[in-house]
Short mmCIF file of C-alpha atoms (C1' of nucleotides) in Angstrom, two decimals:
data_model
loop_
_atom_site.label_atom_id
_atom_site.label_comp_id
_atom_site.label_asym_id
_atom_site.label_seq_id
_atom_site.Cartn_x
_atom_site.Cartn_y
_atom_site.Cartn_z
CA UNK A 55 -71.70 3.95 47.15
CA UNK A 56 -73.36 6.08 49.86
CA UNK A 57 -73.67 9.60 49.47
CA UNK A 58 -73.95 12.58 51.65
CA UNK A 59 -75.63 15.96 50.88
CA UNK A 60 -75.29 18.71 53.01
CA UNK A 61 -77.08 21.88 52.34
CA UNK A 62 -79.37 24.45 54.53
CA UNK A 63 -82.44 24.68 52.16
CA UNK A 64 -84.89 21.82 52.45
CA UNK A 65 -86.14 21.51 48.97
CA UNK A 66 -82.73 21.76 47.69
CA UNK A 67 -81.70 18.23 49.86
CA UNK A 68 -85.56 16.84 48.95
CA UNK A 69 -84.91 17.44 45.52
CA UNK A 70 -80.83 16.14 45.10
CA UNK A 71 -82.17 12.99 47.38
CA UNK A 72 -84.52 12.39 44.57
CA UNK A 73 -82.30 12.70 41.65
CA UNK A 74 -79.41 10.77 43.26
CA UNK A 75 -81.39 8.11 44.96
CA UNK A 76 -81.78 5.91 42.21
CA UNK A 77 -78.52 6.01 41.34
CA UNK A 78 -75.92 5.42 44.28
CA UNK A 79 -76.79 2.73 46.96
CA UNK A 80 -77.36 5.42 50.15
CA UNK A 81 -78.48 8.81 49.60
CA UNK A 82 -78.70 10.88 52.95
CA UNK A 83 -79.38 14.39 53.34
CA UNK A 84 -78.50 16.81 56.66
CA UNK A 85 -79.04 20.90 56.80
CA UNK A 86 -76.96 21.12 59.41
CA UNK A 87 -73.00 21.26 58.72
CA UNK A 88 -72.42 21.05 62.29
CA UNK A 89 -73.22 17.15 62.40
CA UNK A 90 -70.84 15.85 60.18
CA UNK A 91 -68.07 15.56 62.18
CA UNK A 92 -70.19 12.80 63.95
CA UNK A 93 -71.98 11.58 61.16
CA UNK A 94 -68.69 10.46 59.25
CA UNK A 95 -66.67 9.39 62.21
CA UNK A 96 -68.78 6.40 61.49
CA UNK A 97 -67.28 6.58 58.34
CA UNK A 98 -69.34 5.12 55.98
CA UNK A 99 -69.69 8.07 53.53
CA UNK A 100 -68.22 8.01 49.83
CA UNK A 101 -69.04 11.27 49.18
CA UNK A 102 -70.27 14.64 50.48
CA UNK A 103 -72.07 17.03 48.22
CA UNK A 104 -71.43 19.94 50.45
CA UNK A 105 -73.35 23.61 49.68
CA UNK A 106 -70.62 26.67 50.23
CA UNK A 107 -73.14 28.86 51.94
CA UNK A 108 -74.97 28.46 55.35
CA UNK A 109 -74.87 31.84 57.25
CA UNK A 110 -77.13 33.71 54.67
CA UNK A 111 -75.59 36.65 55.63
CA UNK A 112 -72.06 35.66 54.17
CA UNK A 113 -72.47 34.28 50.88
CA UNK A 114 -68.33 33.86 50.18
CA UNK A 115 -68.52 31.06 50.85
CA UNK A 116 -65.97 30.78 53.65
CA UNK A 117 -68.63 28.21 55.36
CA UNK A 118 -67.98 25.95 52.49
CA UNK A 119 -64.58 26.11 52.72
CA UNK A 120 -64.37 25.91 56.15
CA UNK A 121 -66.25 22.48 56.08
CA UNK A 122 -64.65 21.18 53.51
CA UNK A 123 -61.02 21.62 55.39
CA UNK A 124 -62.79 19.97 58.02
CA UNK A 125 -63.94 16.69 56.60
CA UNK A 126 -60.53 16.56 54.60
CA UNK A 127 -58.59 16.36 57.62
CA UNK A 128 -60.44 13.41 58.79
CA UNK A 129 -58.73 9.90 58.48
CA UNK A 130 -60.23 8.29 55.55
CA UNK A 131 -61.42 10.93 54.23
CA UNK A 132 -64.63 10.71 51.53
CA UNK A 133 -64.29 12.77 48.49
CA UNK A 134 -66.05 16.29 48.66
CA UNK A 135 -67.77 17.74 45.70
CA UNK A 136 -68.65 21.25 46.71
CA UNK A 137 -72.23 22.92 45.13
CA UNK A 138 -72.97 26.65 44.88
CA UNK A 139 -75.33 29.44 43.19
CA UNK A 140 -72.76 32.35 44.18
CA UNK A 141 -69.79 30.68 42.63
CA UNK A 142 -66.79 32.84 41.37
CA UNK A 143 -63.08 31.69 39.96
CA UNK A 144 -60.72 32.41 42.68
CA UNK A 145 -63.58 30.64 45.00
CA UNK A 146 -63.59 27.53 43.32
CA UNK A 147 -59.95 27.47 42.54
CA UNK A 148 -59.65 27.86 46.51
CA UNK A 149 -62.19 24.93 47.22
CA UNK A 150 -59.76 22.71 44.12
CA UNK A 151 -56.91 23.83 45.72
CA UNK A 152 -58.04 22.43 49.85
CA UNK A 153 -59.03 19.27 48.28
CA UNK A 154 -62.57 19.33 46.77
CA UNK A 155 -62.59 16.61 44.26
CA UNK A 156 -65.17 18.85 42.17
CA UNK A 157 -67.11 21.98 42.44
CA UNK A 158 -70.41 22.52 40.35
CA UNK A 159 -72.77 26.00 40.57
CA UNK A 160 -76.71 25.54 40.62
CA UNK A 161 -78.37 25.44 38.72
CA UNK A 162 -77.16 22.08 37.84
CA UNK A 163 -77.21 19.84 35.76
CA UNK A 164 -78.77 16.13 37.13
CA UNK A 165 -76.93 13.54 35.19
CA UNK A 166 -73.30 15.77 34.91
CA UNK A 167 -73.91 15.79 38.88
CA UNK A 168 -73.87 12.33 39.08
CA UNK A 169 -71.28 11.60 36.46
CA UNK A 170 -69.45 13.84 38.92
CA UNK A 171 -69.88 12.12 42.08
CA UNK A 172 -68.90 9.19 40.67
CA UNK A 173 -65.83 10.55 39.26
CA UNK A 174 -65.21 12.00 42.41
CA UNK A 175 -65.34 9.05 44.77
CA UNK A 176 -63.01 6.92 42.36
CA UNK A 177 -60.46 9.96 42.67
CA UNK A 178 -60.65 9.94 46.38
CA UNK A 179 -60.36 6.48 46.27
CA UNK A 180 -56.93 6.40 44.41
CA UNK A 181 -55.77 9.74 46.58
CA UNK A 182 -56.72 7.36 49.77
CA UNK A 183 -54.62 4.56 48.47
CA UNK A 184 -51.85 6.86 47.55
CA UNK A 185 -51.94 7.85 50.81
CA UNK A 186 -51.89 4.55 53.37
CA UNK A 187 -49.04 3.62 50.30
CA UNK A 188 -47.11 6.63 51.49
CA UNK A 189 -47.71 6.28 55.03
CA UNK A 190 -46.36 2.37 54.57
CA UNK A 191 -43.44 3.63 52.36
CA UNK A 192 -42.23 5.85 55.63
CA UNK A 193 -42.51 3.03 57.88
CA UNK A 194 -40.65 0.43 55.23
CA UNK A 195 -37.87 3.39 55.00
CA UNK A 196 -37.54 3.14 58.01
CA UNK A 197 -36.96 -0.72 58.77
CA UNK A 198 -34.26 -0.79 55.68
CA UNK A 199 -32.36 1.81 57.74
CA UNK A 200 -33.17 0.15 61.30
CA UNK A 201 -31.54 -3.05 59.27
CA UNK A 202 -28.68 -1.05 57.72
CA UNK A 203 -27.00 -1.06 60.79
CA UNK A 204 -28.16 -4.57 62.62
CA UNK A 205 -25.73 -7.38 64.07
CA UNK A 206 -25.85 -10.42 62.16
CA UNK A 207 -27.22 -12.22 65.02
CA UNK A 208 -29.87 -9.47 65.17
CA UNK A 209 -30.77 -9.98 61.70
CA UNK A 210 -30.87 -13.52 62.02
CA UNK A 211 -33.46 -13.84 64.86
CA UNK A 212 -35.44 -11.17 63.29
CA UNK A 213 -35.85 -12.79 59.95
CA UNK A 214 -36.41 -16.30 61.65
CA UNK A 215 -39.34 -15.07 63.88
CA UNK A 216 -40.59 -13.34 60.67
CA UNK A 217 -40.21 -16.72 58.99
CA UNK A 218 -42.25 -18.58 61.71
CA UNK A 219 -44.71 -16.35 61.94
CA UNK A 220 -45.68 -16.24 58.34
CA UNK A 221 -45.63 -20.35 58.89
CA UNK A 222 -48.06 -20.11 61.23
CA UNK A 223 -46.09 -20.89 64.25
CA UNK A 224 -45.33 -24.70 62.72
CA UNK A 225 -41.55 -24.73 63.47
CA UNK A 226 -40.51 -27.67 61.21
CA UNK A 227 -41.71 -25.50 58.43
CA UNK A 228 -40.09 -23.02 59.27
CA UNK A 229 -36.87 -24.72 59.47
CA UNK A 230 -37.34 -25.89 56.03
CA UNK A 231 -38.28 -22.29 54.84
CA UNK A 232 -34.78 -21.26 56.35
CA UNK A 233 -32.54 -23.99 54.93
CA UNK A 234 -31.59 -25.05 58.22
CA UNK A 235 -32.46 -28.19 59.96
CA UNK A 236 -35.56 -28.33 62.40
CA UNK A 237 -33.20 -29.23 65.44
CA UNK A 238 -30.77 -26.30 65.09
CA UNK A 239 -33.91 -23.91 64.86
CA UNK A 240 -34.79 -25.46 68.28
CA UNK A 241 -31.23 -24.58 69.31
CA UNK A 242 -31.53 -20.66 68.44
CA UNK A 243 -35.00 -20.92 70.23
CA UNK A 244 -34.02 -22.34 72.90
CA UNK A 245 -30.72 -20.06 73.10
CA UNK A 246 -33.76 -17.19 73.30
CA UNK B 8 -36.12 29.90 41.32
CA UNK B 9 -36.60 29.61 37.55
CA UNK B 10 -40.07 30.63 36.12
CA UNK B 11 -41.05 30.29 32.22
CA UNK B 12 -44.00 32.60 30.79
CA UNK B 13 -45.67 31.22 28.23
CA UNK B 14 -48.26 33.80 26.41
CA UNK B 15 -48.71 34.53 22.84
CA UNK B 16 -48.99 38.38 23.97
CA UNK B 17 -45.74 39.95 23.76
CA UNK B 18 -46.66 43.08 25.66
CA UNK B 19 -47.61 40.49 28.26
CA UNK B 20 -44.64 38.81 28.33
CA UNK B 21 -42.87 41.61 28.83
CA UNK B 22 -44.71 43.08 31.67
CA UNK B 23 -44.50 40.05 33.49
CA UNK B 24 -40.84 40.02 33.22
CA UNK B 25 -40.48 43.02 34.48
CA UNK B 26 -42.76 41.93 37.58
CA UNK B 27 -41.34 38.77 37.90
CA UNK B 28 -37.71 39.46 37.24
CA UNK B 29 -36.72 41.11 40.45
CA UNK B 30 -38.32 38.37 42.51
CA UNK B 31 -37.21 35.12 40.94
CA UNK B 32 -33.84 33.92 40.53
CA UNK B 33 -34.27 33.53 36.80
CA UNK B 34 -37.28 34.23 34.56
CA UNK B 35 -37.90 33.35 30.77
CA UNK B 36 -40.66 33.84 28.51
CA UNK B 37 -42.01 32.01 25.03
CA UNK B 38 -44.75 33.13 22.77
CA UNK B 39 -45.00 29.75 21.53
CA UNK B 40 -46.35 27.06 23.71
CA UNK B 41 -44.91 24.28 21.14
CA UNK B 42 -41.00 25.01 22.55
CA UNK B 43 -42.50 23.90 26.10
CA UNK B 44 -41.73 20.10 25.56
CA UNK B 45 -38.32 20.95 24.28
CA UNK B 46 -37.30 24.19 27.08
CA UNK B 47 -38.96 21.87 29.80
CA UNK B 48 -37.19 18.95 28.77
CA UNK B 49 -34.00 20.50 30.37
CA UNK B 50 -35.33 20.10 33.47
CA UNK B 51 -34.41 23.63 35.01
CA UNK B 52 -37.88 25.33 35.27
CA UNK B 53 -39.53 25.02 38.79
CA UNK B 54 -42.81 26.80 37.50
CA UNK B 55 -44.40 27.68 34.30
CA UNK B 56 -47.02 30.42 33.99
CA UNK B 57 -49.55 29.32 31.42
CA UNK B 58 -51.46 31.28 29.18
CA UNK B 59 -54.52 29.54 28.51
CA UNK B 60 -55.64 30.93 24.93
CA UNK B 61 -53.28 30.97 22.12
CA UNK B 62 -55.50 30.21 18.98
CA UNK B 63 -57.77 33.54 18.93
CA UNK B 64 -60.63 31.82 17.38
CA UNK B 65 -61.02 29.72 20.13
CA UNK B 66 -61.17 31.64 23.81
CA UNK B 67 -62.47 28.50 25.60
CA UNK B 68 -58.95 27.32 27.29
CA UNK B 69 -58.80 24.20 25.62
CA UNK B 70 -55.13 25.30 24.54
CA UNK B 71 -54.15 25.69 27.74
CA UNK B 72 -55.63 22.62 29.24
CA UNK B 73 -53.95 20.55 26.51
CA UNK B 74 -50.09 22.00 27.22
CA UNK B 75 -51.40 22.11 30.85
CA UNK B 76 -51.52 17.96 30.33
CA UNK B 77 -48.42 17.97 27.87
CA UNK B 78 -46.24 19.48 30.93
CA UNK B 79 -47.77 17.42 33.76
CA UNK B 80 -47.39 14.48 31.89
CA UNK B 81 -43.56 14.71 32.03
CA UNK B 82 -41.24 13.19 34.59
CA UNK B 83 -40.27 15.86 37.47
CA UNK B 84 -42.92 18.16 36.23
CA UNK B 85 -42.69 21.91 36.91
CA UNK B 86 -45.30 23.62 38.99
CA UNK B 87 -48.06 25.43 36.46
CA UNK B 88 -49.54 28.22 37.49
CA UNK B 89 -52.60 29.15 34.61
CA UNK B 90 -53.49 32.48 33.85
CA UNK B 91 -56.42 33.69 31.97
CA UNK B 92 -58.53 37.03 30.48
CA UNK B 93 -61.56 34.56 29.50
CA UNK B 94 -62.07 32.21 32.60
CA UNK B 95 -65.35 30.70 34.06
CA UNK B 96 -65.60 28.35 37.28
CA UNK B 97 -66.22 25.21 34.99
CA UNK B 98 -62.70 25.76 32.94
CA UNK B 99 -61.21 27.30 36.73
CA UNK B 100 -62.15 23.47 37.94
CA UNK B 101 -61.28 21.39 34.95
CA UNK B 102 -57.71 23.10 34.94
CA UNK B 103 -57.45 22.33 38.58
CA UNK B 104 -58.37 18.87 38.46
CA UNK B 105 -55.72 18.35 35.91
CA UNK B 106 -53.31 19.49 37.97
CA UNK B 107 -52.45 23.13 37.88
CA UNK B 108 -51.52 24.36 41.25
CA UNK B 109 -53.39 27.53 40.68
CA UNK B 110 -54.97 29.68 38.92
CA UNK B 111 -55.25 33.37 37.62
CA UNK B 112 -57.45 35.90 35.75
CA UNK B 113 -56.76 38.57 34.04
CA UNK B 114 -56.09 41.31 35.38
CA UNK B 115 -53.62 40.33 37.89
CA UNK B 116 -52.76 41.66 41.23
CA UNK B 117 -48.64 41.79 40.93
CA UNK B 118 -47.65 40.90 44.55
CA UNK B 119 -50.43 37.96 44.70
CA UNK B 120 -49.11 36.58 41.64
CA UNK B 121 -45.48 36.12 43.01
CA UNK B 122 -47.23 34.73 46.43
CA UNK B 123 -49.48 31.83 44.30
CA UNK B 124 -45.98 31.12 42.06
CA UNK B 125 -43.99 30.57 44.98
CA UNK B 126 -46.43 28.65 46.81
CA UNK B 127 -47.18 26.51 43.68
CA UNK B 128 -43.30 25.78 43.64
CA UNK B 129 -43.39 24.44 47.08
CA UNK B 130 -46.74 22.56 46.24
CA UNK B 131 -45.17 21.04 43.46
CA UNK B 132 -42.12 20.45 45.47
CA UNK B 133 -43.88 18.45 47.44
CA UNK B 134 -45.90 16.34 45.77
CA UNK B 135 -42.63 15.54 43.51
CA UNK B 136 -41.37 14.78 46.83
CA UNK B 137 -44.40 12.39 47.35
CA UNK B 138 -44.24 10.66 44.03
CA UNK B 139 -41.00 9.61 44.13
CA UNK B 140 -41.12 8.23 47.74
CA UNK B 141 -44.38 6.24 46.28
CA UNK B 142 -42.01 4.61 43.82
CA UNK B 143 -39.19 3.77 46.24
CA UNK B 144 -41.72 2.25 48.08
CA UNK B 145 -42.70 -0.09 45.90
CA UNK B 146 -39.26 -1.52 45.45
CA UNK B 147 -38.55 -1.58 48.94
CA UNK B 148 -42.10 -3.44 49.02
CA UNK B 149 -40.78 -5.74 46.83
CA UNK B 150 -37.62 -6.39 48.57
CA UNK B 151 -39.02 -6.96 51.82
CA UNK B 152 -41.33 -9.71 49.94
CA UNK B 153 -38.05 -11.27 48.18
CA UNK B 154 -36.72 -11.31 51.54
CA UNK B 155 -39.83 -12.87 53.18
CA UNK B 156 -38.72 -16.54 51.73
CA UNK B 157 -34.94 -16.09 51.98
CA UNK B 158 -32.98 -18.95 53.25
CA UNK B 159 -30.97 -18.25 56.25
CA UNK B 160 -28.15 -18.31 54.70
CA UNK B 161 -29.26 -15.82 52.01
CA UNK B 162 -30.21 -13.59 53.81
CA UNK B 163 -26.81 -13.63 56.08
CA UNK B 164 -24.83 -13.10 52.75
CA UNK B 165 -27.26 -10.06 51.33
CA UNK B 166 -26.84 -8.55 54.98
CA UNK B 167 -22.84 -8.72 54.44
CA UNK B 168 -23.14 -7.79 51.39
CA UNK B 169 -24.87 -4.29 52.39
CA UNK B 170 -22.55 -3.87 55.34
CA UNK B 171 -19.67 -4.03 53.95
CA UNK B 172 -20.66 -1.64 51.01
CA UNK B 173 -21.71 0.80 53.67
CA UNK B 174 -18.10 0.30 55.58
CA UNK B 175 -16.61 1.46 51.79
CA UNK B 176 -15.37 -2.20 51.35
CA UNK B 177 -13.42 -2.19 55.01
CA UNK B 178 -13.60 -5.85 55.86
CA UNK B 179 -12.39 -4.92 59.64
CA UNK B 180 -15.06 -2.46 60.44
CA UNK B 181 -17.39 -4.56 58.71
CA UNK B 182 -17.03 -7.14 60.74
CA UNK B 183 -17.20 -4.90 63.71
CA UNK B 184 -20.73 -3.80 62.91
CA UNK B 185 -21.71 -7.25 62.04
CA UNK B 186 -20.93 -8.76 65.60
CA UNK B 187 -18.53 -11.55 64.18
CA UNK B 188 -14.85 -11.97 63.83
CA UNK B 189 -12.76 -10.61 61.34
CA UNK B 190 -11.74 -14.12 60.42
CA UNK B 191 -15.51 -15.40 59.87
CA UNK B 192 -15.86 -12.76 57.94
CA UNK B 193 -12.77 -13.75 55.82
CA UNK B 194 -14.15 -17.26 55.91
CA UNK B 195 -17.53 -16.55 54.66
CA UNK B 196 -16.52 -14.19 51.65
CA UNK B 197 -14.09 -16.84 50.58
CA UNK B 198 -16.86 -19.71 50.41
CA UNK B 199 -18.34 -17.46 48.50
"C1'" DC C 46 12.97 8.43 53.96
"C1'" DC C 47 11.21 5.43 57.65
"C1'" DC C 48 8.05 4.64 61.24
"C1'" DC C 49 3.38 3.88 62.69
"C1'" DG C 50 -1.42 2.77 63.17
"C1'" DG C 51 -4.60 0.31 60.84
"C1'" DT C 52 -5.86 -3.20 57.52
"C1'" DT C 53 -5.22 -7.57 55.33
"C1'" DG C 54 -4.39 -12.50 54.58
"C1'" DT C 55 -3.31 -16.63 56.76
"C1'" DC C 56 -2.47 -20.10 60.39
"C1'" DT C 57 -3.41 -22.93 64.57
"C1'" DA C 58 -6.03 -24.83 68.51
"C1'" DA C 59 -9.94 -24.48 71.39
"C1'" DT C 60 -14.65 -23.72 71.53
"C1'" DT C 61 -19.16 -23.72 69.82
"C1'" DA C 62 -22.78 -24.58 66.44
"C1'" DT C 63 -24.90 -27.38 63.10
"C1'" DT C 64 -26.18 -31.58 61.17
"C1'" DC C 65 -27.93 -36.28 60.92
"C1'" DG C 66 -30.21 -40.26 62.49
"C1'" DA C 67 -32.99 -41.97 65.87
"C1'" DC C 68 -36.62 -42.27 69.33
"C1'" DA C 69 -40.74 -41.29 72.32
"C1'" DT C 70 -44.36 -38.02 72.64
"C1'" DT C 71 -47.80 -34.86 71.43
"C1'" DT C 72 -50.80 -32.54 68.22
"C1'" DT C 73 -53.39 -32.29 63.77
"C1'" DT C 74 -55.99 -34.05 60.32
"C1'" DC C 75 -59.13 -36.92 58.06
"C1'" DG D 23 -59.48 -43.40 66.40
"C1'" DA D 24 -55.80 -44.19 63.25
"C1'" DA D 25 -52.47 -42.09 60.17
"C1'" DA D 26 -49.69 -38.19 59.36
"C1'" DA D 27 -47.24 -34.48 60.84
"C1'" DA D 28 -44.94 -31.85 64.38
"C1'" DT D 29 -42.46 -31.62 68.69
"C1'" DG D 30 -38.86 -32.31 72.13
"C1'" DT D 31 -34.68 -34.49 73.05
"C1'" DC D 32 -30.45 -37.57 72.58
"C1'" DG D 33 -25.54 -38.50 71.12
"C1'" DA D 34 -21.96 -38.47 67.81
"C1'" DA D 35 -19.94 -36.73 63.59
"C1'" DT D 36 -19.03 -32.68 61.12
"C1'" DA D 37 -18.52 -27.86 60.27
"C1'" DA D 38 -18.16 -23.03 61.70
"C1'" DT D 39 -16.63 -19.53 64.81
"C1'" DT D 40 -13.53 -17.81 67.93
"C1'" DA D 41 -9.17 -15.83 70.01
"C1'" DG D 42 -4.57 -15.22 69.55
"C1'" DA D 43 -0.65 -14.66 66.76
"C1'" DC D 44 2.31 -13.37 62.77
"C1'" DA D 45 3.98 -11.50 58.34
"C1'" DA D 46 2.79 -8.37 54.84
"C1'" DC D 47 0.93 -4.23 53.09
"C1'" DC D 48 -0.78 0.56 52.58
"C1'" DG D 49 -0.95 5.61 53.53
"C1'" DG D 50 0.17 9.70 56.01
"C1'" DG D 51 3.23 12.50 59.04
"C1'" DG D 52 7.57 13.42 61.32
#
DNA sequence: CCCCGGTTGTCTAATTATTCGACATTTTTC
DNA sequence: GAAAAATGTCGAATAATTAGACAACCGGGG
């Protein structure tokens, strides 16, 4: 499980790289927000441990939350888990609310943070899955109504291409598959 | 849009009525959070507002977390909407992650709490909306697979089948949208 | 009430599709 | 490289589909 942390202060990444390196299989660290766009196009990130503040002069942070509706709106998106020492209520209930799959406040504590993480990236996982599920559940809705209203003929050549394709191509198994005899398949075939 | 108000505080209850009463179609409240399982059970309530502290020796939430579960754990599950005198980020988070759609403290700001009820509806809505196209996906999953090793022949009957339910049991116009004579039709459905 | 358009159930004869057995050929597999 | 499996193609027997036709039936409107 490979980890991201994304905060502006140096010793702050030195020392979360150090607690969480022995315990997840990739620990990197970045102070700049402004390269994760690129870094997880490449999309090999479980998680981000993303700090709310980087403009020091706003400390609402709006930065956080900003970033964090950024990465969510990525394809395949990793789970977030969103770190701050200025946390308040309606601030984390806004992060929960975008998608954060956790929010902790520093000072914190090492092993809840990785208990956390973990917890977080199994989440994201099952939201993922949820999500390609839905995405084939449109497209399936879709084909039962395409079917609803198909010819018989229609429905017969689409089914017996399915059929030979899932047979690899090999037509007399095919046939069999069908219940019709190899010849007549020819027929159809041939018939295009 | 029917809201329920659960809070052991009857002067609470009250107010809130009187806030929420000219915005919502319908608006209840119950002092005791052990009716929920039977009012909810009714299925009428789009939202409940939660109080999160009804035993006064015990301020830390872990009432409201528990009917919080309780109510999420039903079928068709209202939207919650939590609202709290005593609440830190940790509890904010852990109420979140269970599922509320938002969350308040005490005080509350009148018009923002109508704006976070109706948008938890519509949240809610939604991801009701989700669920249940997850689990008609899985059956037409399942159906599609079924029909992966249909005979021919199978297949042509199921298709008939469906058609003519959707033509209300009109053999003619069945037939029609089928591509094949009236007679084969006849012909078929009589060799069973 | 009776007529009418549409459906139903049934029939024939002509047409078309499917099946079976067989054969030569090609491709796969061991 | 030989055996096994798949392909491509026949012809003839069998089965299914078609078009056309006819009597019967049902439901609504004149």
């Amino acid at each position: 499980m490979k980890i991201l942390i994304v905060d502006d202060n140096a010793a702050v990444r030195t020392t979360l790289k150090l607690v969480l390196g022995g315990e997840f299989e990739e620990v990197a660290a970045v102070g700049d927000p402004t390269l994760l766009p690129a870094i997880l196009s490449r999309g090999n990130v479980d998680a981000v441990l993303l700090d709310m503040n980087f403009d020091n002069r706003k400390l609402d942070g709006s930065d956080g939350l900003f970033w964090l509706e950024r990465i969510k709106s990525m394809a395949q998106a990793p789970a977030v888990v969103l770190i701050t020492a200025f946390g308040d209520v309606p601030l984390a209930v806004e992060a929960m609310k975008r998608g954060a799959e956790d929010f902790v406040t520093k000072p914190w504590e090492n092993g809840e943070l990785i208990e956390k993480l973990r917890k977080a990236i199994s989440k994201n996982r099952r939201l993922r899955d949820d999500g390609r599920r839905l995405d084939k559940a449109k497209e399936l809705e879709k084909r039962a109504e395409e079917q609803g209203r198909m010819t018989l003929d229609e429905m017969k050549r689409k089914h017996i291409q399915a059929t030979i394709e899932k047979c690899g191509g090999n037509l007399t198994a095919a046939a069999e598959h069908l219940g019709v005899n190899r010849q007549t398949l020819y027929n159809i075939l041939k018939r295009e």
